PDB file of C-alpha atoms in Angstrom:
ATOM      1  CA  GLN B   1      74.715 136.893  77.789  1.00 81.00           C
ATOM      2  CA  GLN B   2      75.850 139.277  80.518  1.00 91.00           C
ATOM      3  CA  PRO B   3      79.214 140.789  79.615  1.00 95.00           C
ATOM      4  CA  VAL B   4      82.089 140.008  81.919  1.00 96.00           C
ATOM      5  CA  GLN B   5      83.983 142.891  83.450  1.00 97.00           C
ATOM      6  CA  SER B   6      87.461 142.737  84.910  1.00 96.00           C
ATOM      7  CA  PRO B   7      88.818 143.516  87.357  1.00 97.00           C
ATOM      8  CA  GLN B   8      85.977 143.499  89.876  1.00 96.00           C
ATOM      9  CA  ALA B   9      87.692 146.188  91.909  1.00 97.00           C
ATOM     10  CA  VAL B  10      90.772 148.363  91.664  1.00 97.00           C
ATOM     11  CA  ILE B  11      92.395 150.817  94.049  1.00 97.00           C
ATOM     12  CA  LEU B  12      94.550 153.618  92.709  1.00 96.00           C
ATOM     13  CA  ARG B  13      96.489 156.557  94.013  1.00 97.00           C
ATOM     14  CA  GLU B  14      95.693 159.872  92.442  1.00 97.00           C
ATOM     15  CA  GLY B  15      97.570 160.239  89.170  1.00 96.00           C
ATOM     16  CA  GLU B  16      97.813 156.512  88.405  1.00 97.00           C
ATOM     17  CA  ASP B  17      96.281 154.816  85.375  1.00 96.00           C
ATOM     18  CA  ALA B  18      93.744 152.005  85.166  1.00 96.00           C
ATOM     19  CA  VAL B  19      92.199 149.773  82.535  1.00 97.00           C
ATOM     20  CA  ILE B  20      88.782 148.157  82.842  1.00 98.00           C
ATOM     21  CA  ASN B  21      87.853 145.387  80.456  1.00 97.00           C
ATOM     22  CA  CYS B  22      84.502 144.196  79.171  1.00 97.00           C
ATOM     23  CA  SER B  23      84.073 141.047  77.128  1.00 96.00           C
ATOM     24  CA  SER B  24      81.111 139.271  75.599  1.00 93.00           C
ATOM     25  CA  SER B  25      80.523 135.792  74.237  1.00 91.00           C
ATOM     26  CA  LYS B  26      78.093 137.189  71.659  1.00 88.00           C
ATOM     27  CA  ALA B  27      78.645 139.367  68.613  1.00 87.00           C
ATOM     28  CA  LEU B  28      78.282 142.989  69.622  1.00 86.00           C
ATOM     29  CA  TYR B  29      76.779 145.966  67.872  1.00 85.00           C
ATOM     30  CA  SER B  30      77.728 148.588  70.424  1.00 87.00           C
ATOM     31  CA  VAL B  31      79.327 149.023  73.818  1.00 91.00           C
ATOM     32  CA  HIS B  32      78.302 151.667  76.332  1.00 92.00           C
ATOM     33  CA  TRP B  33      80.239 152.828  79.377  1.00 94.00           C
ATOM     34  CA  TYR B  34      78.712 154.387  82.493  1.00 95.00           C
ATOM     35  CA  ARG B  35      79.995 155.532  85.863  1.00 96.00           C
ATOM     36  CA  GLN B  36      77.873 155.376  88.990  1.00 96.00           C
ATOM     37  CA  LYS B  37      78.680 156.951  92.325  1.00 96.00           C
ATOM     38  CA  HIS B  38      77.242 155.482  95.494  1.00 92.00           C
ATOM     39  CA  GLY B  39      73.562 156.268  95.900  1.00 92.00           C
ATOM     40  CA  GLU B  40      73.332 158.028  92.548  1.00 95.00           C
ATOM     41  CA  ALA B  41      72.137 157.200  89.064  1.00 95.00           C
ATOM     42  CA  PRO B  42      74.511 155.924  86.379  1.00 95.00           C
ATOM     43  CA  VAL B  43      76.044 158.649  84.250  1.00 94.00           C
ATOM     44  CA  PHE B  44      76.870 158.156  80.592  1.00 91.00           C
ATOM     45  CA  LEU B  45      80.541 158.229  79.570  1.00 91.00           C
ATOM     46  CA  MET B  46      80.614 157.081  75.953  1.00 88.00           C
ATOM     47  CA  ILE B  47      79.264 154.770  73.272  1.00 88.00           C
ATOM     48  CA  LEU B  48      81.411 152.797  70.850  1.00 88.00           C
ATOM     49  CA  LEU B  49      79.602 151.734  67.720  1.00 81.00           C
ATOM     50  CA  LYS B  50      82.132 150.383  65.284  1.00 67.00           C
ATOM     51  CA  GLY B  51      84.723 147.664  65.400  1.00 64.00           C
ATOM     52  CA  GLY B  52      88.108 149.073  66.247  1.00 62.00           C
ATOM     53  CA  GLU B  53      86.619 152.383  67.274  1.00 67.00           C
ATOM     54  CA  GLN B  54      88.305 154.438  69.933  1.00 67.00           C
ATOM     55  CA  LYS B  55      86.867 157.406  71.737  1.00 66.00           C
ATOM     56  CA  GLY B  56      88.153 159.853  74.274  1.00 69.00           C
ATOM     57  CA  HIS B  57      86.512 161.953  76.920  1.00 70.00           C
ATOM     58  CA  ASP B  58      88.906 164.197  78.856  1.00 74.00           C
ATOM     59  CA  LYS B  59      91.401 161.669  80.315  1.00 87.00           C
ATOM     60  CA  ILE B  60      89.022 158.748  79.896  1.00 91.00           C
ATOM     61  CA  SER B  61      89.084 156.837  76.632  1.00 91.00           C
ATOM     62  CA  ALA B  62      87.853 153.507  75.359  1.00 92.00           C
ATOM     63  CA  SER B  63      88.387 151.041  72.570  1.00 90.00           C
ATOM     64  CA  PHE B  64      86.106 148.472  70.977  1.00 90.00           C
ATOM     65  CA  ASN B  65      87.468 145.399  69.251  1.00 87.00           C
ATOM     66  CA  GLU B  66      84.490 144.042  67.369  1.00 83.00           C
ATOM     67  CA  LYS B  67      86.288 140.879  66.262  1.00 85.00           C
ATOM     68  CA  LYS B  68      87.202 139.932  69.815  1.00 87.00           C
ATOM     69  CA  GLN B  69      83.908 141.257  71.210  1.00 89.00           C
ATOM     70  CA  GLN B  70      85.839 143.210  73.784  1.00 92.00           C
ATOM     71  CA  SER B  71      85.997 146.763  74.983  1.00 94.00           C
ATOM     72  CA  SER B  72      88.434 148.463  77.313  1.00 95.00           C
ATOM     73  CA  LEU B  73      88.069 151.671  79.273  1.00 96.00           C
ATOM     74  CA  TYR B  74      91.277 153.594  79.939  1.00 95.00           C
ATOM     75  CA  LEU B  75      91.544 156.059  82.803  1.00 95.00           C
ATOM     76  CA  THR B  76      94.749 158.064  82.765  1.00 93.00           C
ATOM     77  CA  ALA B  77      96.163 160.307  85.473  1.00 93.00           C
ATOM     78  CA  SER B  78      93.234 159.408  87.689  1.00 93.00           C
ATOM     79  CA  GLN B  79      91.544 162.035  89.814  1.00 94.00           C
ATOM     80  CA  LEU B  80      89.625 161.621  93.058  1.00 96.00           C
ATOM     81  CA  SER B  81      86.427 162.337  91.122  1.00 94.00           C
ATOM     82  CA  TYR B  82      86.958 159.174  89.058  1.00 95.00           C
ATOM     83  CA  SER B  83      85.992 157.010  92.026  1.00 97.00           C
ATOM     84  CA  GLY B  84      82.832 155.012  91.498  1.00 97.00           C
ATOM     85  CA  THR B  85      81.537 151.865  89.877  1.00 97.00           C
ATOM     86  CA  TYR B  86      82.040 151.539  86.141  1.00 97.00           C
ATOM     87  CA  PHE B  87      79.589 149.537  84.082  1.00 97.00           C
ATOM     88  CA  CYS B  88      79.810 148.410  80.526  1.00 96.00           C
ATOM     89  CA  GLY B  89      76.575 147.791  78.661  1.00 93.00           C
ATOM     90  CA  THR B  90      76.506 145.748  75.500  1.00 92.00           C
ATOM     91  CA  GLU B  91      74.026 145.737  72.673  1.00 88.00           C
ATOM     92  CA  MET B  92      74.205 142.487  70.790  1.00 84.00           C
ATOM     93  CA  ARG B  93      73.523 142.176  67.101  1.00 77.00           C
ATOM     94  CA  GLY B  94      69.830 141.571  66.561  1.00 75.00           C
ATOM     95  CA  SER B  95      68.985 142.339  70.188  1.00 75.00           C
ATOM     96  CA  ASN B  96      66.344 144.909  69.323  1.00 65.00           C
ATOM     97  CA  TYR B  97      67.485 147.779  71.484  1.00 78.00           C
ATOM     98  CA  LYS B  98      68.292 145.739  74.582  1.00 86.00           C
ATOM     99  CA  LEU B  99      71.267 146.802  76.650  1.00 88.00           C
ATOM    100  CA  THR B 100      72.853 144.179  78.902  1.00 92.00           C
ATOM    101  CA  PHE B 101      75.095 145.443  81.677  1.00 94.00           C
ATOM    102  CA  GLY B 102      78.078 143.830  83.325  1.00 95.00           C
ATOM    103  CA  LYS B 103      78.285 143.557  87.103  1.00 95.00           C
ATOM    104  CA  GLY B 104      80.547 146.556  87.372  1.00 96.00           C
ATOM    105  CA  THR B 105      84.084 147.462  88.412  1.00 97.00           C
ATOM    106  CA  LEU B 106      84.550 149.398  91.648  1.00 97.00           C
ATOM    107  CA  LEU B 107      87.264 152.008  91.223  1.00 97.00           C
ATOM    108  CA  THR B 108      88.651 153.764  94.283  1.00 97.00           C
ATOM    109  CA  VAL B 109      91.076 156.639  93.875  1.00 97.00           C
ATOM    110  CA  ASN B 110      92.925 157.643  97.015  1.00 96.00           C
ATOM    111  CA  PRO B 111      94.933 160.847  97.600  1.00 94.00           C
TER     112      PRO B 111
ATOM    113  CA  ASN Y   1      64.784 170.860  81.160  1.00 72.00           C
ATOM    114  CA  ALA Y   2      64.141 168.637  84.174  1.00 77.00           C
ATOM    115  CA  GLY Y   3      65.524 165.611  82.309  1.00 92.00           C
ATOM    116  CA  VAL Y   4      64.238 162.265  83.566  1.00 96.00           C
ATOM    117  CA  THR Y   5      62.153 162.385  86.719  1.00 97.00           C
ATOM    118  CA  GLN Y   6      60.961 159.485  88.852  1.00 98.00           C
ATOM    119  CA  THR Y   7      58.432 159.299  91.652  1.00 97.00           C
ATOM    120  CA  PRO Y   8      58.356 158.250  94.386  1.00 97.00           C
ATOM    121  CA  LYS Y   9      61.950 158.299  95.638  1.00 97.00           C
ATOM    122  CA  PHE Y  10      61.252 155.706  98.312  1.00 97.00           C
ATOM    123  CA  GLN Y  11      58.430 153.239  98.813  1.00 97.00           C
ATOM    124  CA  VAL Y  12      57.637 150.472 101.259  1.00 97.00           C
ATOM    125  CA  LEU Y  13      55.082 147.875 100.213  1.00 97.00           C
ATOM    126  CA  LYS Y  14      53.602 144.803 101.759  1.00 97.00           C
ATOM    127  CA  THR Y  15      53.645 141.522  99.876  1.00 97.00           C
ATOM    128  CA  GLY Y  16      50.736 141.368  97.466  1.00 97.00           C
ATOM    129  CA  GLN Y  17      50.220 145.103  97.146  1.00 97.00           C
ATOM    130  CA  SER Y  18      50.333 146.779  93.762  1.00 96.00           C
ATOM    131  CA  MET Y  19      51.810 150.110  92.828  1.00 96.00           C
ATOM    132  CA  THR Y  20      52.968 152.223  89.916  1.00 98.00           C
ATOM    133  CA  LEU Y  21      56.409 153.761  89.609  1.00 98.00           C
ATOM    134  CA  GLN Y  22      56.227 156.952  87.599  1.00 98.00           C
ATOM    135  CA  CYS Y  23      58.779 158.067  85.029  1.00 98.00           C
ATOM    136  CA  ALA Y  24      58.646 161.178  82.878  1.00 97.00           C
ATOM    137  CA  GLN Y  25      61.063 162.932  80.540  1.00 96.00           C
ATOM    138  CA  ASP Y  26      60.820 166.349  78.932  1.00 94.00           C
ATOM    139  CA  MET Y  27      63.431 165.868  76.206  1.00 92.00           C
ATOM    140  CA  ASN Y  28      61.061 164.416  73.583  1.00 91.00           C
ATOM    141  CA  HIS Y  29      62.991 161.162  73.628  1.00 92.00           C
ATOM    142  CA  GLU Y  30      61.526 158.188  71.814  1.00 91.00           C
ATOM    143  CA  TYR Y  31      63.416 155.446  73.631  1.00 92.00           C
ATOM    144  CA  MET Y  32      62.625 154.802  77.290  1.00 94.00           C
ATOM    145  CA  SER Y  33      63.506 151.903  79.526  1.00 95.00           C
ATOM    146  CA  TRP Y  34      63.220 150.522  83.041  1.00 97.00           C
ATOM    147  CA  TYR Y  35      66.054 148.808  84.895  1.00 97.00           C
ATOM    148  CA  ARG Y  36      66.357 147.288  88.306  1.00 98.00           C
ATOM    149  CA  GLN Y  37      69.617 147.266  90.215  1.00 97.00           C
ATOM    150  CA  ASP Y  38      70.437 144.748  92.906  1.00 94.00           C
ATOM    151  CA  PRO Y  39      73.721 144.517  94.828  1.00 86.00           C
ATOM    152  CA  GLY Y  40      76.384 142.755  92.781  1.00 80.00           C
ATOM    153  CA  MET Y  41      74.055 142.258  89.814  1.00 82.00           C
ATOM    154  CA  GLY Y  42      74.533 145.373  87.773  1.00 88.00           C
ATOM    155  CA  LEU Y  43      71.538 146.847  85.947  1.00 95.00           C
ATOM    156  CA  ARG Y  44      68.956 144.507  84.456  1.00 95.00           C
ATOM    157  CA  LEU Y  45      66.477 145.602  81.812  1.00 95.00           C
ATOM    158  CA  ILE Y  46      62.823 145.079  82.744  1.00 97.00           C
ATOM    159  CA  HIS Y  47      60.880 146.653  79.848  1.00 96.00           C
ATOM    160  CA  TYR Y  48      61.582 149.212  77.178  1.00 94.00           C
ATOM    161  CA  SER Y  49      59.749 151.315  74.632  1.00 93.00           C
ATOM    162  CA  VAL Y  50      60.862 152.705  71.280  1.00 89.00           C
ATOM    163  CA  GLY Y  51      57.961 155.131  71.017  1.00 90.00           C
ATOM    164  CA  ALA Y  52      54.425 155.864  72.139  1.00 92.00           C
ATOM    165  CA  GLY Y  53      52.290 152.739  71.898  1.00 94.00           C
ATOM    166  CA  ILE Y  54      55.281 150.411  71.473  1.00 93.00           C
ATOM    167  CA  THR Y  55      56.717 148.383  74.353  1.00 95.00           C
ATOM    168  CA  ASP Y  56      58.700 145.193  74.653  1.00 93.00           C
ATOM    169  CA  GLN Y  57      60.122 142.931  77.323  1.00 94.00           C
ATOM    170  CA  GLY Y  58      63.636 143.070  78.613  1.00 93.00           C
ATOM    171  CA  GLU Y  59      65.653 140.586  80.592  1.00 92.00           C
ATOM    172  CA  VAL Y  60      63.490 140.366  83.749  1.00 95.00           C
ATOM    173  CA  PRO Y  61      59.881 141.315  82.843  1.00 96.00           C
ATOM    174  CA  ASN Y  62      57.946 138.922  85.084  1.00 96.00           C
ATOM    175  CA  GLY Y  63      55.768 140.671  87.663  1.00 96.00           C
ATOM    176  CA  TYR Y  64      55.922 144.026  85.884  1.00 97.00           C
ATOM    177  CA  ASN Y  65      53.706 145.755  83.320  1.00 97.00           C
ATOM    178  CA  VAL Y  66      54.317 148.888  81.288  1.00 97.00           C
ATOM    179  CA  SER Y  67      52.442 151.077  78.860  1.00 96.00           C
ATOM    180  CA  ARG Y  68      53.458 154.097  76.791  1.00 96.00           C
ATOM    181  CA  SER Y  69      50.489 156.256  75.921  1.00 96.00           C
ATOM    182  CA  THR Y  70      52.545 159.442  75.515  1.00 96.00           C
ATOM    183  CA  THR Y  71      56.111 160.235  74.521  1.00 94.00           C
ATOM    184  CA  GLU Y  72      56.770 161.791  77.929  1.00 96.00           C
ATOM    185  CA  ASP Y  73      55.560 159.119  80.348  1.00 97.00           C
ATOM    186  CA  PHE Y  74      56.546 155.495  80.884  1.00 98.00           C
ATOM    187  CA  PRO Y  75      55.041 154.097  84.111  1.00 98.00           C
ATOM    188  CA  LEU Y  76      56.052 150.737  85.562  1.00 98.00           C
ATOM    189  CA  ARG Y  77      53.379 148.727  87.361  1.00 98.00           C
ATOM    190  CA  LEU Y  78      54.046 146.093  89.972  1.00 96.00           C
ATOM    191  CA  LEU Y  79      51.058 143.798  89.846  1.00 92.00           C
ATOM    192  CA  SER Y  80      51.464 141.934  93.153  1.00 96.00           C
ATOM    193  CA  ALA Y  81      54.611 142.927  94.997  1.00 96.00           C
ATOM    194  CA  ALA Y  82      56.965 140.216  96.246  1.00 97.00           C
ATOM    195  CA  PRO Y  83      60.064 140.519  98.480  1.00 97.00           C
ATOM    196  CA  SER Y  84      62.175 139.534  95.440  1.00 96.00           C
ATOM    197  CA  GLN Y  85      61.162 142.848  93.875  1.00 97.00           C
ATOM    198  CA  THR Y  86      62.983 144.796  96.573  1.00 97.00           C
ATOM    199  CA  SER Y  87      65.440 146.792  94.515  1.00 97.00           C
ATOM    200  CA  VAL Y  88      66.409 150.174  93.158  1.00 97.00           C
ATOM    201  CA  TYR Y  89      64.534 151.001  89.971  1.00 98.00           C
ATOM    202  CA  PHE Y  90      65.933 153.327  87.336  1.00 98.00           C
ATOM    203  CA  CYS Y  91      64.139 154.786  84.368  1.00 97.00           C
ATOM    204  CA  ALA Y  92      66.184 155.981  81.397  1.00 95.00           C
ATOM    205  CA  SER Y  93      65.578 157.686  78.071  1.00 94.00           C
ATOM    206  CA  SER Y  94      67.509 158.435  74.899  1.00 90.00           C
ATOM    207  CA  SER Y  95      66.832 160.263  71.673  1.00 82.00           C
ATOM    208  CA  GLY Y  96      66.194 158.291  68.543  1.00 64.00           C
ATOM    209  CA  ARG Y  97      64.667 154.867  68.378  1.00 57.00           C
ATOM    210  CA  GLY Y  98      67.758 152.921  69.205  1.00 60.00           C
ATOM    211  CA  LEU Y  99      70.633 152.925  71.632  1.00 64.00           C
ATOM    212  CA  GLN Y 100      73.092 154.919  69.555  1.00 69.00           C
ATOM    213  CA  GLU Y 101      72.579 158.020  71.624  1.00 75.00           C
ATOM    214  CA  THR Y 102      73.233 158.891  75.259  1.00 83.00           C
ATOM    215  CA  GLN Y 103      70.922 157.264  77.768  1.00 87.00           C
ATOM    216  CA  TYR Y 104      69.928 159.612  80.574  1.00 92.00           C
ATOM    217  CA  PHE Y 105      68.986 157.959  83.843  1.00 95.00           C
ATOM    218  CA  GLY Y 106      66.496 159.224  86.372  1.00 97.00           C
ATOM    219  CA  PRO Y 107      67.442 159.470  90.071  1.00 97.00           C
ATOM    220  CA  GLY Y 108      65.891 156.111  90.929  1.00 97.00           C
ATOM    221  CA  THR Y 109      63.132 154.727  93.148  1.00 98.00           C
ATOM    222  CA  ARG Y 110      64.143 152.635  96.150  1.00 97.00           C
ATOM    223  CA  LEU Y 111      61.527 149.966  96.794  1.00 97.00           C
ATOM    224  CA  LEU Y 112      61.288 147.724  99.834  1.00 97.00           C
ATOM    225  CA  VAL Y 113      58.760 144.889  99.833  1.00 97.00           C
ATOM    226  CA  LEU Y 114      58.052 143.355 103.216  1.00 97.00           C
TER     227      LEU Y 114
END
């Protein structure tokens, strides 16, 4: 039931774009995205609640394809501060408030 | 607001010892949860609560107990510590009863069981 994230790791130069994918084998109700820097707590980025929904947050946006049970996180014109591990968390239909996280994608942005 | 606070920050236990990890939030949030994070495993839900007096099991509840007597506090009890419980523990809270709002994470408790 754990969502699968891809890629596992990505290295960028400042200003480049990246896409992180999250897919589930179960029907989803919502998808959550978090960023965690080393030694710190996860920090909320956004929640996607509806099929086909897209959200944006500064230069970070995400989409949620309910039919395919997939979500993608888009990072454009990456900054050094974007470095960290990105986690998607999925809430499955009928899961009673349980969030299941993927294993994470390590993003490194170099100057 | 202090947000979500956790104590202690670090703890070393011997196998078989018991302890309580404290979690408190001052945002009047109804939903609170406990996760453990192990290298390469992501975050795994241990227990959660949708309000005072209401708790339920998550993905990895064995060896842990919780209670929610007040809205503010959600302690996690390790009944008899085992080396497999060595991990980083995060408490989180969100407004509303469900997960449709932002979850705020505490700073974490790093636990080592020898």
